[in-house]
Structures are given as C-alpha cells and as structure tokens.
PDB file of N, CA and C in Angstrom:
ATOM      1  N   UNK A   1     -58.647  22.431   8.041  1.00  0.00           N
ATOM      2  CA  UNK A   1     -59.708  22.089   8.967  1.00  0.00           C
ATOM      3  C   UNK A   1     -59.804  20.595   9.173  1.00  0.00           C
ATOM      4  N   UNK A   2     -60.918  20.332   9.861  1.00  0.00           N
ATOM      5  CA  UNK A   2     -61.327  18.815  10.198  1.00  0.00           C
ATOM      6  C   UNK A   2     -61.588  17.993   8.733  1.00  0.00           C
ATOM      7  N   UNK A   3     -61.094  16.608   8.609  1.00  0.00           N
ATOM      8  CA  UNK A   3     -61.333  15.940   7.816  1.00  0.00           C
ATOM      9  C   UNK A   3     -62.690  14.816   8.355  1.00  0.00           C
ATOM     10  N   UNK A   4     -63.873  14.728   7.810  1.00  0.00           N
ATOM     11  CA  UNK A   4     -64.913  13.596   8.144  1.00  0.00           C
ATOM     12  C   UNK A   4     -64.015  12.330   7.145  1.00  0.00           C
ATOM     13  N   UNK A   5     -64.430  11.504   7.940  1.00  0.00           N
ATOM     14  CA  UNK A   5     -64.151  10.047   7.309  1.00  0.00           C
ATOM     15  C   UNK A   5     -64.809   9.459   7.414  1.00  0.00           C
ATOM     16  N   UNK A   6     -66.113   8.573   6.640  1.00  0.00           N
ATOM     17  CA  UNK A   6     -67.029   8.028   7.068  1.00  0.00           C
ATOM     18  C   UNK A   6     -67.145   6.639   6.386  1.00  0.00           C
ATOM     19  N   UNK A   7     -68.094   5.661   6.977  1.00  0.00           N
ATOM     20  CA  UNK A   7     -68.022   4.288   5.832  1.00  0.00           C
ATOM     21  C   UNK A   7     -69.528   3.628   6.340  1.00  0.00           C
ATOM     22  N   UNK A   8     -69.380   2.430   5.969  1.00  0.00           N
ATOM     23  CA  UNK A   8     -70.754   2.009   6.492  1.00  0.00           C
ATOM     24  C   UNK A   8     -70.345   0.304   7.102  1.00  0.00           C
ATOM     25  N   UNK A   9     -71.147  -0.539   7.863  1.00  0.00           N
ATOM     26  CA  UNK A   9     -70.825  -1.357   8.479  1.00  0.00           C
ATOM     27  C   UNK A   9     -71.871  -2.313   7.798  1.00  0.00           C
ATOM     28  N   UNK A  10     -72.061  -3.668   7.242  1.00  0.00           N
ATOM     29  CA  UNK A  10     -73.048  -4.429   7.229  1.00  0.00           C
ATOM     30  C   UNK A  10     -73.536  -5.229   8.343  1.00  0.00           C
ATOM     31  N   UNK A  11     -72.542  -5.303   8.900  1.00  0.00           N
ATOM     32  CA  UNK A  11     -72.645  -6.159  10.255  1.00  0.00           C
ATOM     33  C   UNK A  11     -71.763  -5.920  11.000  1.00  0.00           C
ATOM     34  N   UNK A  12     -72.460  -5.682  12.434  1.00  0.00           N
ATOM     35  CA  UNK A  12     -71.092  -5.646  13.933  1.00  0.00           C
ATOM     36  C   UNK A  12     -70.106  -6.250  13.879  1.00  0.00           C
ATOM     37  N   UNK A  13     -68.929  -5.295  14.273  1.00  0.00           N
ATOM     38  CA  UNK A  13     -67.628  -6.220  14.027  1.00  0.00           C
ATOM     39  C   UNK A  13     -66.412  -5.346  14.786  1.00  0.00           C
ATOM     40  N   UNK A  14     -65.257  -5.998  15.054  1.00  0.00           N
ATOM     41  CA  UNK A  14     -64.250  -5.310  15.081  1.00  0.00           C
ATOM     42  C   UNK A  14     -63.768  -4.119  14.243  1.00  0.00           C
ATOM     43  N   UNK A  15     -63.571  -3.062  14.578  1.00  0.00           N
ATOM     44  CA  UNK A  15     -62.824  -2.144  13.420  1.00  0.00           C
ATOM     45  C   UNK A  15     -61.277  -1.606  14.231  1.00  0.00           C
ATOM     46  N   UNK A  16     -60.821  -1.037  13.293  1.00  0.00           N
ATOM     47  CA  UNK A  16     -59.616  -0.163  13.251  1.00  0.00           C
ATOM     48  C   UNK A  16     -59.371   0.962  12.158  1.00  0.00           C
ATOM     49  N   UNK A  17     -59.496   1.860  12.407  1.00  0.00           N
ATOM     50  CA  UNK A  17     -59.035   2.898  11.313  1.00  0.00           C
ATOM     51  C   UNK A  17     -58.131   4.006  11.503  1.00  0.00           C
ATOM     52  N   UNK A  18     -56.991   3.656  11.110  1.00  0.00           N
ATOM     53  CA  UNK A  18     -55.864   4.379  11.182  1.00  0.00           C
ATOM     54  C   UNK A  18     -55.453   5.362   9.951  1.00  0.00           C
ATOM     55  N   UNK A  19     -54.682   6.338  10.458  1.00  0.00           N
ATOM     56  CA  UNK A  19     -54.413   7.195   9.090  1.00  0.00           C
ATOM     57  C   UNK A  19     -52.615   7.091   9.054  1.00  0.00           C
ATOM     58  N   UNK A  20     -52.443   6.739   8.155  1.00  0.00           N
ATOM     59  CA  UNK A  20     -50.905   6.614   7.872  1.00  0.00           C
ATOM     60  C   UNK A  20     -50.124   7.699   6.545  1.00  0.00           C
ATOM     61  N   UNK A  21     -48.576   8.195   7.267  1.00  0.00           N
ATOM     62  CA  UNK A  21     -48.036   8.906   6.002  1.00  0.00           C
ATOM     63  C   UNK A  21     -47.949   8.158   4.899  1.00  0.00           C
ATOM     64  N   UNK A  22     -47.299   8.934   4.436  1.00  0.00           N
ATOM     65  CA  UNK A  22     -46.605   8.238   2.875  1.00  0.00           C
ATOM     66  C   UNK A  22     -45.684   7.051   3.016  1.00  0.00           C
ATOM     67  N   UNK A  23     -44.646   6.998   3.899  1.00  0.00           N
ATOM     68  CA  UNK A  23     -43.722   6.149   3.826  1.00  0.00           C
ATOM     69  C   UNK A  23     -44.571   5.051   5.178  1.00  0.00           C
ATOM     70  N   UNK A  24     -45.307   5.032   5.360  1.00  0.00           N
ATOM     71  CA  UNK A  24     -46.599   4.176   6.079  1.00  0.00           C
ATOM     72  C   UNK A  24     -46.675   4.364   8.101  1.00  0.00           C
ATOM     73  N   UNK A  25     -45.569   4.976   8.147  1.00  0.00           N
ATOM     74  CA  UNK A  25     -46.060   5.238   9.443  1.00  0.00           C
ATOM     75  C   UNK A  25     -47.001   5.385   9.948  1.00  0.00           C
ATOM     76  N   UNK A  26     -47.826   5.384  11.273  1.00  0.00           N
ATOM     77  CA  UNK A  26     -48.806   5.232  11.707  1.00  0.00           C
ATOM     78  C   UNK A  26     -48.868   6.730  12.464  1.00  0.00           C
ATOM     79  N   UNK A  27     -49.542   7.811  12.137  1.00  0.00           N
ATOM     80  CA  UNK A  27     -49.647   9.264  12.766  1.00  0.00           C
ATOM     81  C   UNK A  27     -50.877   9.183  13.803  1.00  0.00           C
ATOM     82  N   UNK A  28     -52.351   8.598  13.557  1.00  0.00           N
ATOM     83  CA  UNK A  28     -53.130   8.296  14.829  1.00  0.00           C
ATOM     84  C   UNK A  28     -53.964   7.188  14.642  1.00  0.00           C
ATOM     85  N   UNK A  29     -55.076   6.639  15.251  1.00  0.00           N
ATOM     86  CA  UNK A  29     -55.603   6.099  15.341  1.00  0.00           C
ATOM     87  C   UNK A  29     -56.955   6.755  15.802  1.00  0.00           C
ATOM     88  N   UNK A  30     -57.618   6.323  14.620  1.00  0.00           N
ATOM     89  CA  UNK A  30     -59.224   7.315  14.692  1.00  0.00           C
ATOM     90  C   UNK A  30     -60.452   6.520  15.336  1.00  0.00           C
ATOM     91  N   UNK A  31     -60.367   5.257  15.383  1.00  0.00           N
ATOM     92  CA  UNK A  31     -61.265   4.558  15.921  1.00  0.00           C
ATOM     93  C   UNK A  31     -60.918   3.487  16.059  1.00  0.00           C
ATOM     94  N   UNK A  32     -61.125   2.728  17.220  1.00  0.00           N
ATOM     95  CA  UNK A  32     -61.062   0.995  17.303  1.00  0.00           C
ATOM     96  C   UNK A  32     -61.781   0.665  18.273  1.00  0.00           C
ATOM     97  N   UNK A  33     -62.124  -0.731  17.593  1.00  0.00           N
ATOM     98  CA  UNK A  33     -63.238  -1.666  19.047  1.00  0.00           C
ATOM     99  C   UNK A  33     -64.339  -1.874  18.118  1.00  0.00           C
ATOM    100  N   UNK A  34     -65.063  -2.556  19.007  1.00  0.00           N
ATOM    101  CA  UNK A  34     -66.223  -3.212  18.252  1.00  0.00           C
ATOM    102  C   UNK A  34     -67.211  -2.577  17.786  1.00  0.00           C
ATOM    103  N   UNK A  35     -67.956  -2.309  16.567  1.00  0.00           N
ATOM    104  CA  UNK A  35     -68.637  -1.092  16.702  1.00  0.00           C
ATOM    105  C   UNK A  35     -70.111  -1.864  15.648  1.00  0.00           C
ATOM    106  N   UNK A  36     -71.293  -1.146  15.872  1.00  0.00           N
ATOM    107  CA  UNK A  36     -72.326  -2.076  15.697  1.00  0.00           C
ATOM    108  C   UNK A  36     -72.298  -1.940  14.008  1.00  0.00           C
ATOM    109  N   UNK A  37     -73.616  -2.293  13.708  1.00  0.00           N
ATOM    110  CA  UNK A  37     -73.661  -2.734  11.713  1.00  0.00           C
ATOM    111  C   UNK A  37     -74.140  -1.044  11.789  1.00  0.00           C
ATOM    112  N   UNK A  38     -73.769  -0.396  10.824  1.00  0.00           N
ATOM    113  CA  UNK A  38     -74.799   1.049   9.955  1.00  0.00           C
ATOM    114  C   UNK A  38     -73.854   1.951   9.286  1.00  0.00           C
ATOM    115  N   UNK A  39     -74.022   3.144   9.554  1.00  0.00           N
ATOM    116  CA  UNK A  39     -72.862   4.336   9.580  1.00  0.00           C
ATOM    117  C   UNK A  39     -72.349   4.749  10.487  1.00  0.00           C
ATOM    118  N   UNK A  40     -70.997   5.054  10.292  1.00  0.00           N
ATOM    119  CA  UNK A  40     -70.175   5.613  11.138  1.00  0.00           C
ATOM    120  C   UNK A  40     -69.301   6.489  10.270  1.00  0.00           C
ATOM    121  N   UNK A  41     -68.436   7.594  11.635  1.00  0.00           N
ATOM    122  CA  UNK A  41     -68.003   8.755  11.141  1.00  0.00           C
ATOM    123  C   UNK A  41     -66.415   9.109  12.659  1.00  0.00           C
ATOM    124  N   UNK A  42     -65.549   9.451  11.732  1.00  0.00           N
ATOM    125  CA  UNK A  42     -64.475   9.754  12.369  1.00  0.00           C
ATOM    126  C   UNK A  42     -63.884  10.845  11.987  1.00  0.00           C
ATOM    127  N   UNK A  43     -63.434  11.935  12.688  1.00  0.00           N
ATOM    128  CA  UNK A  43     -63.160  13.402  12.409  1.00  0.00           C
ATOM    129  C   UNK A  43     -61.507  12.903  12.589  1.00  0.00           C
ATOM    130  N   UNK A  44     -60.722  13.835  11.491  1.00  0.00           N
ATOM    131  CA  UNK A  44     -58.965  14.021  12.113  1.00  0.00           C
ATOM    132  C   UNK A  44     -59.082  15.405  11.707  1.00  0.00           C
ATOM    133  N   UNK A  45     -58.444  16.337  12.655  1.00  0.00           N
ATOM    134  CA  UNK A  45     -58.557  17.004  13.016  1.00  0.00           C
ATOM    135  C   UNK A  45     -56.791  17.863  12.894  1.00  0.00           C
ATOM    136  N   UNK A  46     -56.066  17.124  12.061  1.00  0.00           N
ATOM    137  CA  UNK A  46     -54.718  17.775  11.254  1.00  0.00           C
ATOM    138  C   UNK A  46     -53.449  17.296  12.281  1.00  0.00           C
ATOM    139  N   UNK A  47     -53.755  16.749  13.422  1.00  0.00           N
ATOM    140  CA  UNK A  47     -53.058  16.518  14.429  1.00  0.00           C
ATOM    141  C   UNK A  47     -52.283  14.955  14.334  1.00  0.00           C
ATOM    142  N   UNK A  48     -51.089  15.021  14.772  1.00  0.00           N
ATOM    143  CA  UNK A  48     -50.360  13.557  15.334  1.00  0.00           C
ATOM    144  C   UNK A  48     -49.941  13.264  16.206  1.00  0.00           C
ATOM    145  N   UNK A  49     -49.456  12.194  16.806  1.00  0.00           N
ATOM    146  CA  UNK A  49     -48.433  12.523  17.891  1.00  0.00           C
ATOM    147  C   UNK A  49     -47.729  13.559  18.148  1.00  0.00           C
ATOM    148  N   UNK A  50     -46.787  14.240  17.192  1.00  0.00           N
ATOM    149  CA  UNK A  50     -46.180  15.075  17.506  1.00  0.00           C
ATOM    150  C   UNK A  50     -46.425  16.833  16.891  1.00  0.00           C
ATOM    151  N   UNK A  51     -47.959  16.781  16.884  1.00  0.00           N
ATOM    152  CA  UNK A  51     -48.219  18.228  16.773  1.00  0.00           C
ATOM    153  C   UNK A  51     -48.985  18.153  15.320  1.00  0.00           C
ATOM    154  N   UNK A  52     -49.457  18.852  14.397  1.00  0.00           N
ATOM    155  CA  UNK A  52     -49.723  19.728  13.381  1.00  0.00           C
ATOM    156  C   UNK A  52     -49.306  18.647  12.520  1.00  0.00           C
ATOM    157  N   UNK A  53     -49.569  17.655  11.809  1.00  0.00           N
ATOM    158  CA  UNK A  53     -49.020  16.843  10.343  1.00  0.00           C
ATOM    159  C   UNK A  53     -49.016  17.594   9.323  1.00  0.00           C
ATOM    160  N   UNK A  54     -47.852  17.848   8.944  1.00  0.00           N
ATOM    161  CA  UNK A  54     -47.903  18.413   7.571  1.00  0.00           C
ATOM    162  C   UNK A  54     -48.297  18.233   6.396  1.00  0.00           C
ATOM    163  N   UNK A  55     -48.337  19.201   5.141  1.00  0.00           N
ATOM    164  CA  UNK A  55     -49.057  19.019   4.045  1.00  0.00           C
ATOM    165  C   UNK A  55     -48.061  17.742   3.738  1.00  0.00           C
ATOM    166  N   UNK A  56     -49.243  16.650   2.934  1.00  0.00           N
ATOM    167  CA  UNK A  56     -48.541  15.507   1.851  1.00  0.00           C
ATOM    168  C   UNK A  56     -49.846  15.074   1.898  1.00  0.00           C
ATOM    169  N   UNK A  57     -49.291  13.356   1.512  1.00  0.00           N
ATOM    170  CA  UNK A  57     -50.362  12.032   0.943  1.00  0.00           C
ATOM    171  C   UNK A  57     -50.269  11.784   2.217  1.00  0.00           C
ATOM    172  N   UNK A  58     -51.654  11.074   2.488  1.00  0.00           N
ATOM    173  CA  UNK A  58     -51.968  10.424   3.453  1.00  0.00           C
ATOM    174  C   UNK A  58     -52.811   9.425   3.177  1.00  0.00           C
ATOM    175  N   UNK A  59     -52.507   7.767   4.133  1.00  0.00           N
ATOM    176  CA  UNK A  59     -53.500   6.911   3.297  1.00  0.00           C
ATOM    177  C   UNK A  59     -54.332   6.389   5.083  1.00  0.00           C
ATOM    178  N   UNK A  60     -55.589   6.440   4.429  1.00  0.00           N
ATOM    179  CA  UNK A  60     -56.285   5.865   6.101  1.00  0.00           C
ATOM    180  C   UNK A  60     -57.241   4.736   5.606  1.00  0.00           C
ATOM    181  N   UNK A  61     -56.671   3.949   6.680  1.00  0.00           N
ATOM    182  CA  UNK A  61     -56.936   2.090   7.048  1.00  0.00           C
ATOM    183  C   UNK A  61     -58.035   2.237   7.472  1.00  0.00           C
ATOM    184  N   UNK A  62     -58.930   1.705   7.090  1.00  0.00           N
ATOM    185  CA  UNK A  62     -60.361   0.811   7.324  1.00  0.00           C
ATOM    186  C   UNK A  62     -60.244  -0.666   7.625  1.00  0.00           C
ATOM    187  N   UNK A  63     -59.840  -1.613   8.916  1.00  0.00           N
ATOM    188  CA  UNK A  63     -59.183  -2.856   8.879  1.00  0.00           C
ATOM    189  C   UNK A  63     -60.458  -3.421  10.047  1.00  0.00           C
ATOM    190  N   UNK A  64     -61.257  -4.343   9.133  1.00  0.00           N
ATOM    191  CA  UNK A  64     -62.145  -5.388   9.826  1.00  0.00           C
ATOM    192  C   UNK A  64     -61.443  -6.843   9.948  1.00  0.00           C
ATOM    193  N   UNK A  65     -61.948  -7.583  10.675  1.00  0.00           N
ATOM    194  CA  UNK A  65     -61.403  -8.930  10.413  1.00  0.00           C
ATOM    195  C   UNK A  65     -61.734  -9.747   8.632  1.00  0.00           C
ATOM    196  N   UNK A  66     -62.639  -8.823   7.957  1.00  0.00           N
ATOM    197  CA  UNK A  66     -62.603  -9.588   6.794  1.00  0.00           C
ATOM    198  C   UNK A  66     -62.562  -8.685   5.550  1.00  0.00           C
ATOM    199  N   UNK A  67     -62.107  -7.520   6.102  1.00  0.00           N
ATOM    200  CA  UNK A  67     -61.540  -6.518   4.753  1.00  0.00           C
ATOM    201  C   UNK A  67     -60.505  -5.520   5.162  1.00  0.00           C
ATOM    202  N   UNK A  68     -59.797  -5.064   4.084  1.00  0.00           N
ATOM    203  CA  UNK A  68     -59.057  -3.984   4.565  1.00  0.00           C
ATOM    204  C   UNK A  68     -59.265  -2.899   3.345  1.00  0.00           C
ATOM    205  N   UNK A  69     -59.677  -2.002   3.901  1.00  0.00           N
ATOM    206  CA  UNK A  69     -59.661  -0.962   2.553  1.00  0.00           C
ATOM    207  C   UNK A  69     -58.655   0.314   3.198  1.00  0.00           C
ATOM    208  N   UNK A  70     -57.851   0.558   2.097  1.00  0.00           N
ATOM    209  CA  UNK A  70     -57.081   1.997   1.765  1.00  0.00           C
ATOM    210  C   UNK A  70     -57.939   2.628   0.931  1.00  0.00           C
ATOM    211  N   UNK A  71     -57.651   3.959   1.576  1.00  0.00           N
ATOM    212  CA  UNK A  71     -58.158   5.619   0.588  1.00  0.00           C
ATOM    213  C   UNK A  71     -56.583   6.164   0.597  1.00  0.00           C
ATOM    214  N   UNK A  72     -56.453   7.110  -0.377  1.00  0.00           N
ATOM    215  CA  UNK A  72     -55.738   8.682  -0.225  1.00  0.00           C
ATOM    216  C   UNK A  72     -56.079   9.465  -0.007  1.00  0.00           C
ATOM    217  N   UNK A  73     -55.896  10.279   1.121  1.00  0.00           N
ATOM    218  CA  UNK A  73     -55.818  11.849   1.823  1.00  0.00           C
ATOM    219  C   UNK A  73     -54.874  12.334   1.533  1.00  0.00           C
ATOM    220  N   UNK A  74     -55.510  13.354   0.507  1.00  0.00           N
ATOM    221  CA  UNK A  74     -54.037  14.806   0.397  1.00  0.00           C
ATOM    222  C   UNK A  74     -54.322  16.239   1.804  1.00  0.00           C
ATOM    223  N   UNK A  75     -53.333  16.243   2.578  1.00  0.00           N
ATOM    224  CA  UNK A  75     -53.853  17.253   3.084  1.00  0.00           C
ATOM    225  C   UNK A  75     -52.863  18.438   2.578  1.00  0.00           C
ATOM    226  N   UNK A  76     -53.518  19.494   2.577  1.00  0.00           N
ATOM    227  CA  UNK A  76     -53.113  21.110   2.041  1.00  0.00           C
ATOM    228  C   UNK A  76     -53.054  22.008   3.095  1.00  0.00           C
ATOM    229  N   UNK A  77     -51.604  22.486   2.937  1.00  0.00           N
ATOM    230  CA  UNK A  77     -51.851  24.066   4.138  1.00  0.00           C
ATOM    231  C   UNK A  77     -52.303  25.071   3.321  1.00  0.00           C
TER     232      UNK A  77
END
C-alpha cells in the first residue's frame, strides 16, 4: 500500500524529498518548492518511473538548503 512520509518544518523554506534505491538512483520525487514552516506529509504510492518498484531498501531525501536528512524504507511484496 501507500507509504505516509511526514516531517515538520521550523521555518519556510525550500524543500526536496526524493526517494532513492539502494544503489542511489533517483525512482521519484515526492515533493519540491517552497513550502511554509509546520507539518507536512507526502504519500508514495509503490510506483516509479517505470511501473511498480520492487521489494528492497529504499532511502528518502529530506534536502533543505540547511539540512539533509536520510531515512530507510524497506518496502515488502
């Protein structure tokens, strides 16, 4: 099913949050642009460019102009 991804903002800013395989490719892009200070929330939905992403590790980018945080996503069929 749908994966939520959520974080929190202290202050308005640029974002980017991408979800990347294992060997770091870039499969989509879940949000970008300027987005105000609070919570926010981004659904992936199992999909990539090219259809259905298969089960593995997955790591998704949280990239402001003054942090970058990685997580791991395992997804399971």
């Amino acid at each position: 099913g749908d994966v939520a991804i959520e974080w929190t903002l202290p202050r308005a800013t640029p974002v980017r949050l991408a979800l990347f395989d294992a060997t770091g490719r870039l499969v989509v892009t879940l949000a970008e642009g300027f987005l105000p200070a609070g919570r926010h929330e981004a659904r992936w939905n199992g999909l990539g460019a090219r259809g259905p992403a298969p089960a593995g590790v997955y790591f998704v980018a949280l990239d402001t102009p003054a942090l970058r945080l990685t997580r791991r996503l395992v997804r399971l069929n």
